[in-house]
mmCIF file of C-alpha atoms and ligand atoms in Angstrom:
data_model
loop_
_atom_site.group_PDB
_atom_site.id
_atom_site.type_symbol
_atom_site.label_atom_id
_atom_site.label_comp_id
_atom_site.label_asym_id
_atom_site.label_seq_id
_atom_site.Cartn_x
_atom_site.Cartn_y
_atom_site.Cartn_z
ATOM 1 C CA MET A 1 92.650 72.672 54.643
ATOM 2 C CA ASN A 2 89.452 74.653 55.101
ATOM 3 C CA LYS A 3 89.197 77.872 53.184
ATOM 4 C CA GLN A 4 88.991 81.112 55.101
ATOM 5 C CA SER A 5 85.652 82.865 55.535
ATOM 6 C CA ILE A 6 85.578 86.027 53.437
ATOM 7 C CA TYR A 7 83.648 87.759 56.254
ATOM 8 C CA GLY A 8 86.787 87.627 58.391
ATOM 9 C CA LEU A 9 88.555 90.235 56.275
ATOM 10 C CA THR A 10 88.295 93.951 56.833
ATOM 11 C CA ILE A 11 87.723 96.107 53.754
ATOM 12 C CA GLU A 12 91.387 97.129 53.940
ATOM 13 C CA GLN A 13 92.537 93.492 53.984
ATOM 14 C CA LEU A 14 90.248 92.620 51.104
ATOM 15 C CA THR A 15 91.587 95.576 49.108
ATOM 16 C CA GLU A 16 95.136 94.441 49.763
ATOM 17 C CA TRP A 17 94.262 90.909 48.682
ATOM 18 C CA PHE A 18 92.849 92.177 45.404
ATOM 19 C CA LEU A 19 95.949 94.275 44.698
ATOM 20 C CA GLU A 20 98.249 91.338 45.490
ATOM 21 C CA ASN A 21 96.285 89.238 43.050
ATOM 22 C CA GLY A 22 96.613 91.721 40.218
ATOM 23 C CA GLN A 23 93.051 93.027 40.478
ATOM 24 C CA LYS A 24 91.783 96.585 40.593
ATOM 25 C CA LYS A 25 91.261 98.240 43.931
ATOM 26 C CA PHE A 26 87.598 99.098 43.334
ATOM 27 C CA ARG A 27 86.789 95.392 43.065
ATOM 28 C CA ALA A 28 87.108 95.156 46.838
ATOM 29 C CA GLN A 29 84.404 97.798 47.266
ATOM 30 C CA GLN A 30 82.153 95.997 44.828
ATOM 31 C CA VAL A 31 82.593 92.609 46.490
ATOM 32 C CA TRP A 32 82.082 94.165 49.914
ATOM 33 C CA GLU A 33 78.810 95.615 48.731
ATOM 34 C CA TRP A 34 77.627 92.266 47.377
ATOM 35 C CA LEU A 35 78.464 90.663 50.713
ATOM 36 C CA TYR A 36 76.962 93.164 53.117
ATOM 37 C CA LYS A 37 74.463 95.321 51.245
ATOM 38 C CA LYS A 38 73.022 93.010 48.613
ATOM 39 C CA ARG A 39 73.778 89.983 50.759
ATOM 40 C CA VAL A 40 74.132 87.382 48.019
ATOM 41 C CA LYS A 41 74.690 83.761 48.974
ATOM 42 C CA SER A 42 77.399 82.844 46.481
ATOM 43 C CA PHE A 43 80.294 84.506 44.670
ATOM 44 C CA SER A 44 78.746 83.621 41.309
ATOM 45 C CA GLU A 45 75.828 85.977 42.010
ATOM 46 C CA MET A 46 78.183 88.976 41.996
ATOM 47 C CA SER A 47 77.163 89.957 38.483
ATOM 48 C CA ASN A 48 79.479 92.927 37.922
ATOM 49 C CA ILE A 49 82.595 90.921 38.882
ATOM 50 C CA ASN A 50 84.402 89.180 36.020
ATOM 51 C CA LYS A 51 84.649 85.388 35.818
ATOM 52 C CA GLN A 52 88.367 85.209 36.466
ATOM 53 C CA CYS A 53 88.000 87.236 39.625
ATOM 54 C CA ILE A 54 85.090 85.130 40.864
ATOM 55 C CA GLN A 55 87.178 82.036 40.301
ATOM 56 C CA LEU A 56 90.003 83.546 42.342
ATOM 57 C CA LEU A 57 87.601 84.345 45.174
ATOM 58 C CA GLU A 58 86.117 80.851 45.102
ATOM 59 C CA GLU A 59 89.571 79.277 45.239
ATOM 60 C CA GLN A 60 90.609 81.309 48.216
ATOM 61 C CA PHE A 61 87.501 81.973 50.282
ATOM 62 C CA GLU A 62 84.329 80.484 51.646
ATOM 63 C CA MET A 63 81.060 82.372 52.139
ATOM 64 C CA HIS A 64 79.379 79.856 54.420
ATOM 65 C CA THR A 65 81.536 78.193 57.021
ATOM 66 C CA LEU A 66 78.615 77.975 59.462
ATOM 67 C CA GLN A 67 75.959 75.342 58.934
ATOM 68 C CA LEU A 68 72.575 75.774 60.574
ATOM 69 C CA GLU A 69 71.763 72.771 62.790
ATOM 70 C CA ILE A 70 68.745 73.983 64.759
ATOM 71 C CA LYS A 71 66.566 77.091 64.682
ATOM 72 C CA GLN A 72 64.141 77.521 67.581
ATOM 73 C CA GLU A 73 61.579 80.297 67.745
ATOM 74 C CA SER A 74 60.105 81.431 71.009
ATOM 75 C CA LYS A 75 56.629 82.861 71.549
ATOM 76 C CA ASP A 76 58.119 86.257 72.386
ATOM 77 C CA GLY A 77 59.893 86.422 69.005
ATOM 78 C CA THR A 78 63.313 85.293 70.229
ATOM 79 C CA VAL A 79 65.047 83.055 67.693
ATOM 80 C CA LYS A 80 67.878 80.802 68.721
ATOM 81 C CA PHE A 81 70.319 79.416 66.153
ATOM 82 C CA LEU A 82 72.647 76.492 66.708
ATOM 83 C CA PHE A 83 75.437 76.381 64.111
ATOM 84 C CA LYS A 84 77.941 73.683 63.245
ATOM 85 C CA LEU A 85 81.476 74.812 62.414
ATOM 86 C CA PRO A 86 83.625 73.068 59.773
ATOM 87 C CA ASP A 87 85.418 71.116 62.530
ATOM 88 C CA GLY A 88 82.107 69.855 63.929
ATOM 89 C CA ASN A 89 81.996 72.192 66.922
ATOM 90 C CA LEU A 90 78.645 73.734 67.852
ATOM 91 C CA ILE A 91 78.007 77.375 68.685
ATOM 92 C CA GLU A 92 74.879 79.390 69.347
ATOM 93 C CA THR A 93 73.519 82.785 68.390
ATOM 94 C CA VAL A 94 70.335 84.434 69.631
ATOM 95 C CA LEU A 95 68.100 87.047 67.997
ATOM 96 C CA MET A 96 66.001 89.068 70.445
ATOM 97 C CA ARG A 97 63.159 91.453 69.782
ATOM 98 C CA GLN A 98 63.575 94.524 71.954
ATOM 99 C CA LYS A 99 61.487 97.664 72.141
ATOM 100 C CA TYR A 100 64.339 99.583 70.564
ATOM 101 C CA GLY A 101 65.138 97.130 67.750
ATOM 102 C CA LEU A 102 66.486 93.724 66.880
ATOM 103 C CA SER A 103 69.423 92.601 68.931
ATOM 104 C CA VAL A 104 71.735 89.655 68.260
ATOM 105 C CA CYS A 105 73.827 87.892 70.886
ATOM 106 C CA VAL A 106 77.004 86.363 69.422
ATOM 107 C CA THR A 107 79.454 83.707 70.527
ATOM 108 C CA THR A 108 83.205 84.323 70.419
ATOM 109 C CA GLN A 109 84.731 81.001 71.488
ATOM 110 C CA VAL A 110 83.912 77.296 71.503
ATOM 111 C CA GLY A 111 83.488 76.878 75.263
ATOM 112 C CA CYS A 112 85.140 79.171 77.776
ATOM 113 C CA ASN A 113 88.228 78.878 79.936
ATOM 114 C CA ILE A 114 87.162 81.381 82.548
ATOM 115 C CA GLY A 115 84.986 78.719 84.174
ATOM 116 C CA CYS A 116 82.565 80.825 86.217
ATOM 117 C CA SER A 117 80.821 78.561 88.682
ATOM 118 C CA PHE A 118 77.279 79.404 87.545
ATOM 119 C CA CYS A 119 77.679 79.345 83.764
ATOM 120 C CA ALA A 120 76.738 76.653 81.250
ATOM 121 C CA SER A 121 79.467 77.749 78.819
ATOM 122 C CA GLY A 122 82.239 77.306 81.303
ATOM 123 C CA ILE A 123 81.469 73.644 81.990
ATOM 124 C CA LEU A 124 83.585 72.503 79.074
ATOM 125 C CA ARG A 125 86.968 74.104 78.671
ATOM 126 C CA LYS A 126 87.615 76.233 75.656
ATOM 127 C CA ASN A 127 88.123 74.154 72.557
ATOM 128 C CA ARG A 128 89.211 77.062 70.374
ATOM 129 C CA ASP A 129 88.691 80.718 69.549
ATOM 130 C CA LEU A 130 86.282 81.588 66.769
ATOM 131 C CA THR A 131 87.798 83.307 63.757
ATOM 132 C CA SER A 132 86.603 86.830 62.994
ATOM 133 C CA GLY A 133 84.768 85.394 59.979
ATOM 134 C CA GLU A 134 82.873 82.927 62.145
ATOM 135 C CA ILE A 135 81.744 85.727 64.416
ATOM 136 C CA VAL A 136 80.649 87.987 61.539
ATOM 137 C CA GLU A 137 78.869 85.075 59.834
ATOM 138 C CA GLN A 138 76.629 84.672 62.891
ATOM 139 C CA ILE A 139 75.254 88.160 62.269
ATOM 140 C CA MET A 140 75.056 87.545 58.520
ATOM 141 C CA ASN A 141 73.050 84.363 59.082
ATOM 142 C CA VAL A 142 70.587 86.142 61.333
ATOM 143 C CA GLN A 143 70.289 89.003 58.833
ATOM 144 C CA LEU A 144 69.688 86.496 56.024
ATOM 145 C CA HIS A 145 66.983 84.881 58.168
ATOM 146 C CA LEU A 146 65.342 88.316 58.498
ATOM 147 C CA ASP A 147 65.756 88.944 54.763
ATOM 148 C CA GLU A 148 63.955 85.655 54.097
ATOM 149 C CA VAL A 149 61.111 86.528 56.464
ATOM 150 C CA GLY A 150 60.751 89.534 54.193
ATOM 151 C CA LYS A 151 59.603 92.259 56.571
ATOM 152 C CA ASP A 152 62.539 94.464 55.691
ATOM 153 C CA GLU A 153 63.979 94.191 59.194
ATOM 154 C CA ARG A 154 67.575 94.853 60.109
ATOM 155 C CA VAL A 155 69.809 93.670 62.919
ATOM 156 C CA SER A 156 70.163 96.974 64.755
ATOM 157 C CA HIS A 157 71.979 95.976 67.959
ATOM 158 C CA VAL A 158 74.660 93.450 68.837
ATOM 159 C CA VAL A 159 75.657 92.097 72.224
ATOM 160 C CA VAL A 160 78.824 90.043 72.571
ATOM 161 C CA MET A 161 77.439 87.966 75.413
ATOM 162 C CA GLY A 162 77.192 84.459 73.985
ATOM 163 C CA ILE A 163 79.581 81.619 74.712
ATOM 164 C CA GLY A 164 83.163 82.626 75.450
ATOM 165 C CA GLU A 165 85.206 85.462 76.869
ATOM 166 C CA PRO A 166 85.537 88.043 74.089
ATOM 167 C CA PHE A 167 88.646 89.650 75.569
ATOM 168 C CA ASP A 168 90.361 86.243 75.443
ATOM 169 C CA ASN A 169 89.935 86.416 71.639
ATOM 170 C CA PHE A 170 90.784 90.070 71.341
ATOM 171 C CA THR A 171 92.173 90.462 67.804
ATOM 172 C CA ASN A 172 89.331 88.545 66.176
ATOM 173 C CA LEU A 173 86.815 90.412 68.314
ATOM 174 C CA VAL A 174 88.153 93.764 67.146
ATOM 175 C CA THR A 175 88.075 92.757 63.456
ATOM 176 C CA PHE A 176 84.496 91.592 63.963
ATOM 177 C CA LEU A 177 83.513 94.887 65.598
ATOM 178 C CA LYS A 178 85.107 96.921 62.798
ATOM 179 C CA ASN A 179 83.399 94.848 60.099
ATOM 180 C CA ILE A 180 79.863 95.044 61.421
ATOM 181 C CA ASN A 181 80.327 98.716 62.245
ATOM 182 C CA SER A 182 81.721 99.639 58.823
ATOM 183 C CA PRO A 183 79.408 102.188 57.129
ATOM 184 C CA LYS A 184 79.934 100.344 53.863
ATOM 185 C CA GLY A 185 78.993 97.052 55.482
ATOM 186 C CA LEU A 186 76.105 96.309 57.838
ATOM 187 C CA ALA A 187 76.675 99.729 59.423
ATOM 188 C CA ILE A 188 75.571 98.697 62.899
ATOM 189 C CA GLY A 189 76.285 101.778 65.021
ATOM 190 C CA ALA A 190 79.098 101.403 67.572
ATOM 191 C CA ARG A 191 76.760 102.774 70.228
ATOM 192 C CA HIS A 192 74.443 99.873 69.464
ATOM 193 C CA ILE A 193 77.145 97.286 70.128
ATOM 194 C CA THR A 194 77.997 95.986 73.624
ATOM 195 C CA VAL A 195 80.912 93.757 74.598
ATOM 196 C CA SER A 196 80.709 91.911 77.900
ATOM 197 C CA THR A 197 83.798 90.745 79.775
ATOM 198 C CA SER A 198 84.396 88.810 82.945
ATOM 199 C CA GLY A 199 86.980 91.476 83.748
ATOM 200 C CA LEU A 200 90.330 90.801 82.052
ATOM 201 C CA ALA A 201 91.868 94.028 83.357
ATOM 202 C CA PRO A 202 94.795 94.418 80.885
ATOM 203 C CA LYS A 203 92.393 94.071 77.961
ATOM 204 C CA ILE A 204 90.107 96.741 79.404
ATOM 205 C CA TYR A 205 92.999 99.203 79.089
ATOM 206 C CA GLU A 206 93.632 98.043 75.526
ATOM 207 C CA PHE A 207 89.957 98.309 74.644
ATOM 208 C CA ALA A 208 89.781 101.843 76.035
ATOM 209 C CA ASP A 209 92.784 102.850 73.925
ATOM 210 C CA LEU A 210 91.104 101.622 70.728
ATOM 211 C CA ASP A 211 88.573 104.433 70.950
ATOM 212 C CA LEU A 212 85.861 102.383 69.236
ATOM 213 C CA GLN A 213 82.726 103.993 70.798
ATOM 214 C CA VAL A 214 81.466 100.460 71.499
ATOM 215 C CA ASN A 215 79.747 99.899 74.864
ATOM 216 C CA LEU A 216 81.427 97.881 77.569
ATOM 217 C CA ALA A 217 79.730 95.641 80.121
ATOM 218 C CA ILE A 218 81.545 94.137 83.090
ATOM 219 C CA SER A 219 80.339 90.899 84.654
ATOM 220 C CA LEU A 220 80.820 91.874 88.255
ATOM 221 C CA HIS A 221 78.408 89.552 90.114
ATOM 222 C CA ALA A 222 79.837 90.343 93.563
ATOM 223 C CA PRO A 223 80.903 93.491 95.412
ATOM 224 C CA ASN A 224 83.855 92.025 97.350
ATOM 225 C CA ASN A 225 86.805 89.778 96.535
ATOM 226 C CA GLU A 226 85.855 86.883 98.769
ATOM 227 C CA LEU A 227 82.459 86.411 97.199
ATOM 228 C CA ARG A 228 83.616 87.234 93.691
ATOM 229 C CA THR A 229 86.406 84.650 93.820
ATOM 230 C CA GLN A 230 83.894 82.097 95.056
ATOM 231 C CA ILE A 231 81.594 82.785 92.107
ATOM 232 C CA MET A 232 84.199 83.607 89.424
ATOM 233 C CA LYS A 233 87.671 82.212 89.824
ATOM 234 C CA ILE A 234 89.042 84.796 87.363
ATOM 235 C CA ASN A 235 88.866 87.154 90.350
ATOM 236 C CA ARG A 236 92.061 85.535 91.659
ATOM 237 C CA ALA A 237 93.981 86.784 88.641
ATOM 238 C CA TYR A 238 92.141 90.126 88.436
ATOM 239 C CA PRO A 239 90.768 90.998 91.858
ATOM 240 C CA LEU A 240 88.807 94.200 92.432
ATOM 241 C CA GLU A 241 91.933 96.213 93.173
ATOM 242 C CA LYS A 242 93.108 95.451 89.604
ATOM 243 C CA LEU A 243 89.707 95.516 87.920
ATOM 244 C CA MET A 244 88.404 98.804 89.322
ATOM 245 C CA PRO A 245 91.444 100.899 88.264
ATOM 246 C CA ALA A 246 91.118 99.432 84.748
ATOM 247 C CA ILE A 247 87.471 100.524 84.752
ATOM 248 C CA ASP A 248 88.430 103.989 86.019
ATOM 249 C CA TYR A 249 90.933 104.258 83.185
ATOM 250 C CA TYR A 250 88.262 103.253 80.661
ATOM 251 C CA LEU A 251 85.805 105.816 82.053
ATOM 252 C CA GLU A 252 88.346 108.587 82.039
ATOM 253 C CA LYS A 253 89.558 107.778 78.547
ATOM 254 C CA THR A 254 86.175 107.290 76.883
ATOM 255 C CA ASN A 255 83.694 109.105 79.111
ATOM 256 C CA ARG A 256 81.295 106.350 78.104
ATOM 257 C CA ARG A 257 78.834 104.708 80.450
ATOM 258 C CA ILE A 258 79.688 101.203 81.698
ATOM 259 C CA THR A 259 77.144 98.495 82.422
ATOM 260 C CA PHE A 260 77.806 96.277 85.419
ATOM 261 C CA GLU A 261 76.159 92.886 85.177
ATOM 262 C CA TYR A 262 75.108 91.292 88.428
ATOM 263 C CA ILE A 263 73.505 87.842 88.406
ATOM 264 C CA LEU A 264 71.281 87.417 91.439
ATOM 265 C CA LEU A 265 71.915 84.031 93.043
ATOM 266 C CA ASN A 266 69.588 83.068 95.848
ATOM 267 C CA ASP A 267 71.164 83.531 99.280
ATOM 268 C CA VAL A 268 74.650 83.863 97.733
ATOM 269 C CA ASN A 269 75.074 87.454 96.564
ATOM 270 C CA ASP A 270 71.552 88.872 96.843
ATOM 271 C CA HIS A 271 71.423 90.165 100.439
ATOM 272 C CA LYS A 272 70.903 93.786 101.367
ATOM 273 C CA GLU A 273 74.470 93.856 102.656
ATOM 274 C CA GLU A 274 75.852 93.086 99.181
ATOM 275 C CA ALA A 275 73.592 95.714 97.620
ATOM 276 C CA LEU A 276 75.031 98.282 100.044
ATOM 277 C CA GLN A 277 78.585 97.144 99.303
ATOM 278 C CA LEU A 278 77.919 97.355 95.586
ATOM 279 C CA ALA A 279 76.518 100.862 95.932
ATOM 280 C CA LYS A 280 79.647 101.855 97.816
ATOM 281 C CA LEU A 281 81.963 100.256 95.272
ATOM 282 C CA LEU A 282 80.346 102.197 92.429
ATOM 283 C CA GLN A 283 79.643 105.425 94.324
ATOM 284 C CA ASN A 284 82.471 107.482 92.842
ATOM 285 C CA LYS A 285 81.525 106.543 89.278
ATOM 286 C CA ARG A 286 77.770 106.439 89.630
ATOM 287 C CA HIS A 287 77.179 109.085 86.935
ATOM 288 C CA LEU A 288 78.673 106.638 84.414
ATOM 289 C CA ALA A 289 77.607 103.328 85.951
ATOM 290 C CA TYR A 290 74.534 101.319 85.172
ATOM 291 C CA VAL A 291 73.768 98.069 86.971
ATOM 292 C CA ASN A 292 71.965 95.294 85.150
ATOM 293 C CA LEU A 293 70.435 92.908 87.689
ATOM 294 C CA ILE A 294 70.092 89.519 86.022
ATOM 295 C CA PRO A 295 67.668 86.932 87.387
ATOM 296 C CA TYR A 296 69.699 83.698 87.295
ATOM 297 C CA ASN A 297 68.749 81.158 84.664
ATOM 298 C CA PRO A 298 69.157 77.822 86.422
ATOM 299 C CA VAL A 299 71.705 75.482 84.812
ATOM 300 C CA SER A 300 71.212 71.794 85.587
ATOM 301 C CA GLU A 301 74.951 71.236 86.198
ATOM 302 C CA HIS A 302 75.080 73.941 88.847
ATOM 303 C CA ILE A 303 72.393 72.842 91.291
ATOM 304 C CA GLN A 304 74.018 74.800 94.120
ATOM 305 C CA TYR A 305 72.612 78.000 92.599
ATOM 306 C CA LYS A 306 69.004 79.066 92.471
ATOM 307 C CA ARG A 307 67.304 82.158 91.183
ATOM 308 C CA SER A 308 66.748 84.814 93.829
ATOM 309 C CA GLU A 309 63.279 85.279 95.265
ATOM 310 C CA LYS A 310 61.234 88.147 93.804
ATOM 311 C CA GLU A 311 61.355 90.017 97.131
ATOM 312 C CA SER A 312 65.163 89.818 97.297
ATOM 313 C CA ILE A 313 65.448 91.085 93.726
ATOM 314 C CA LEU A 314 63.193 94.034 94.551
ATOM 315 C CA GLU A 315 65.003 94.820 97.765
ATOM 316 C CA PHE A 316 68.371 94.695 96.010
ATOM 317 C CA TYR A 317 67.057 97.022 93.307
ATOM 318 C CA ASP A 318 65.564 99.430 95.867
ATOM 319 C CA THR A 319 68.737 99.541 97.917
ATOM 320 C CA LEU A 320 70.814 100.427 94.879
ATOM 321 C CA LYS A 321 68.309 103.084 93.801
ATOM 322 C CA LYS A 322 68.163 104.624 97.266
ATOM 323 C CA ASN A 323 71.926 104.914 97.157
ATOM 324 C CA GLY A 324 71.925 106.742 93.853
ATOM 325 C CA ILE A 325 72.929 103.846 91.599
ATOM 326 C CA ASN A 326 71.172 103.531 88.225
ATOM 327 C CA CYS A 327 69.916 100.021 87.757
ATOM 328 C CA VAL A 328 67.422 97.837 85.994
ATOM 329 C CA VAL A 329 66.229 94.249 86.367
ATOM 330 C CA ARG A 330 66.964 92.546 83.077
ATOM 331 C CA GLN A 331 63.991 91.449 81.098
ATOM 332 C CA GLU A 332 64.160 87.835 80.001
ATOM 333 C CA HIS A 333 63.908 86.501 76.484
ATOM 334 C CA GLY A 334 63.054 83.087 75.174
ATOM 335 C CA THR A 335 63.026 81.233 78.483
ATOM 336 C CA ASP A 336 60.943 78.545 76.776
ATOM 337 C CA ILE A 337 63.795 77.797 74.337
ATOM 338 C CA ASP A 338 66.925 77.691 76.532
ATOM 339 C CA ALA A 339 67.937 81.182 75.512
ATOM 340 C CA ALA A 340 70.412 81.672 78.343
ATOM 341 C CA CYS A 341 74.052 81.738 77.463
ATOM 342 C CA GLY A 342 75.318 78.304 76.390
ATOM 343 C CA GLN A 343 72.217 76.384 77.336
ATOM 344 C CA LEU A 344 71.052 75.041 73.989
ATOM 345 C CA ARG A 345 74.578 74.008 73.099
ATOM 346 C CA SER A 346 75.137 72.273 76.391
ATOM 347 C CA LYS A 347 71.873 70.363 75.950
ATOM 348 C CA GLN A 348 72.847 69.238 72.446
ATOM 349 C CA LEU A 349 76.267 68.109 73.621
ATOM 350 C CA LYS A 350 74.676 66.039 76.376
ATOM 351 C CA LYS A 351 72.334 64.410 73.873
ATOM 352 C CA ALA A 352 75.275 63.553 71.623
ATOM 353 C CA LYS A 353 77.149 61.757 74.419
HETATM 354 N N1 SAH B 401 82.214 85.877 79.018
HETATM 355 C C1 SAH B 401 81.620 87.141 79.010
HETATM 356 C C2 SAH B 401 80.489 87.262 78.025
HETATM 357 C C3 SAH B 401 79.566 86.079 77.929
HETATM 358 S S1 SAH B 401 78.557 85.761 79.325
HETATM 359 C C4 SAH B 401 81.155 87.527 80.409
HETATM 360 O O1 SAH B 401 81.165 86.686 81.278
HETATM 361 O O2 SAH B 401 80.840 88.684 80.595
HETATM 362 C C5 SAH B 401 77.366 87.064 79.227
HETATM 363 C C6 SAH B 401 76.577 87.285 80.489
HETATM 364 O O3 SAH B 401 75.673 86.193 80.742
HETATM 365 C C7 SAH B 401 77.473 87.408 81.692
HETATM 366 O O4 SAH B 401 77.151 88.506 82.487
HETATM 367 C C8 SAH B 401 77.206 86.112 82.394
HETATM 368 O O5 SAH B 401 77.523 86.230 83.711
HETATM 369 C C9 SAH B 401 75.745 85.863 82.095
HETATM 370 N N2 SAH B 401 75.305 84.477 82.363
HETATM 371 C C10 SAH B 401 76.012 83.347 82.209
HETATM 372 N N3 SAH B 401 75.296 82.287 82.615
HETATM 373 C C11 SAH B 401 74.092 82.758 83.051
HETATM 374 C C12 SAH B 401 72.925 82.148 83.596
HETATM 375 N N4 SAH B 401 72.842 80.837 83.778
HETATM 376 N N5 SAH B 401 71.904 82.956 83.935
HETATM 377 C C13 SAH B 401 71.955 84.296 83.742
HETATM 378 N N6 SAH B 401 73.023 84.910 83.230
HETATM 379 C C14 SAH B 401 74.090 84.159 82.883
HETATM 380 FE FE1 SF4 B 402 82.961 82.345 80.396
HETATM 381 FE FE2 SF4 B 402 81.344 84.474 80.677
HETATM 382 FE FE3 SF4 B 402 80.454 81.985 81.220
HETATM 383 FE FE4 SF4 B 402 82.209 83.140 82.827
HETATM 384 S S1 SF4 B 402 80.107 83.836 82.426
HETATM 385 S S2 SF4 B 402 82.311 81.019 82.071
HETATM 386 S S3 SF4 B 402 83.456 84.278 81.383
HETATM 387 S S4 SF4 B 402 81.086 82.771 79.238
#
């Protein structure tokens, strides 16, 4: 049996583990510090921890369950990591240089069951959920890469927008969020973390109730049920009349701004009519709504979709603006290295066939 990744434990769980194993409580704090602040690569480097305790840790836990397969660097500073999991599955993680800091995009599942018709990750069904440790380790690996580069840079932002539907792996997602946010750990501010969901309405209520201060993004992609079901079949289970009340609940409970993601697909959802419908749909929450217009990254398996023309993108943007909706056209990163969600992985899997 594979040992569990130590990064999957919260500080409370680690403390409990130490107490159960006859160790002092403060050991947990010390180990936590070695993991996240000093960022050592093996238990044996934890020099203020006694030998017996290190042995116990080594017997029970693993520090590296992810193995780096490929690292690609783009001209714009984007770095894409492809990792192999102990069971041979591949996942990807992307580091992006933004004006405001260094942002990492993490994966939460091997594949995705939601099966959106435009997405590279949804082509293969979900193989399994990632453990919380496997999600945290993605950030740790990127931080260790930065440590090695030696410019004293820190991962400052995290977006949960890689492969998978985070709300379909809710418990592990929440442990991950708590760990990277922990002031004694990497201390990545909750306001610098964004979780994106395809709209699993019941989980939006649950997320709101957690009171985490983490940002929420909703992959909307269409302003009416007919079109949304055509693009994202999850809309059958959670149509707009279920999704929008969940969003209203979230807004009321948290008073936090929500980002709505909208991929622009040529001649599918990018007409002026859809922009007007979208503006209407968001009108009553426009003070807390922000629309992210995403130029589609073509996926070779989905030839029916093309990126919208520049003029359509601008017209869509203008129409939203004129109707009082805050929006932005998303800037792209690493297009020369397959940086869109699931693309490097899908290429590798095809090569392996
Ligand atoms: N499953 C979650 C999070 C991962 S996808 C979700 O769907 O929200 C993160 C974002 O990338 C989503 O908004 C998704 O629609 C978008 N995306 C997926 N494939 C894309 C592509 N080929 N081009 C541009 N954006 C894409
Ligand atoms: Fe899954 Fe998100 Fe891709 Fe849809 S867009 S298939 S929910 S990863």
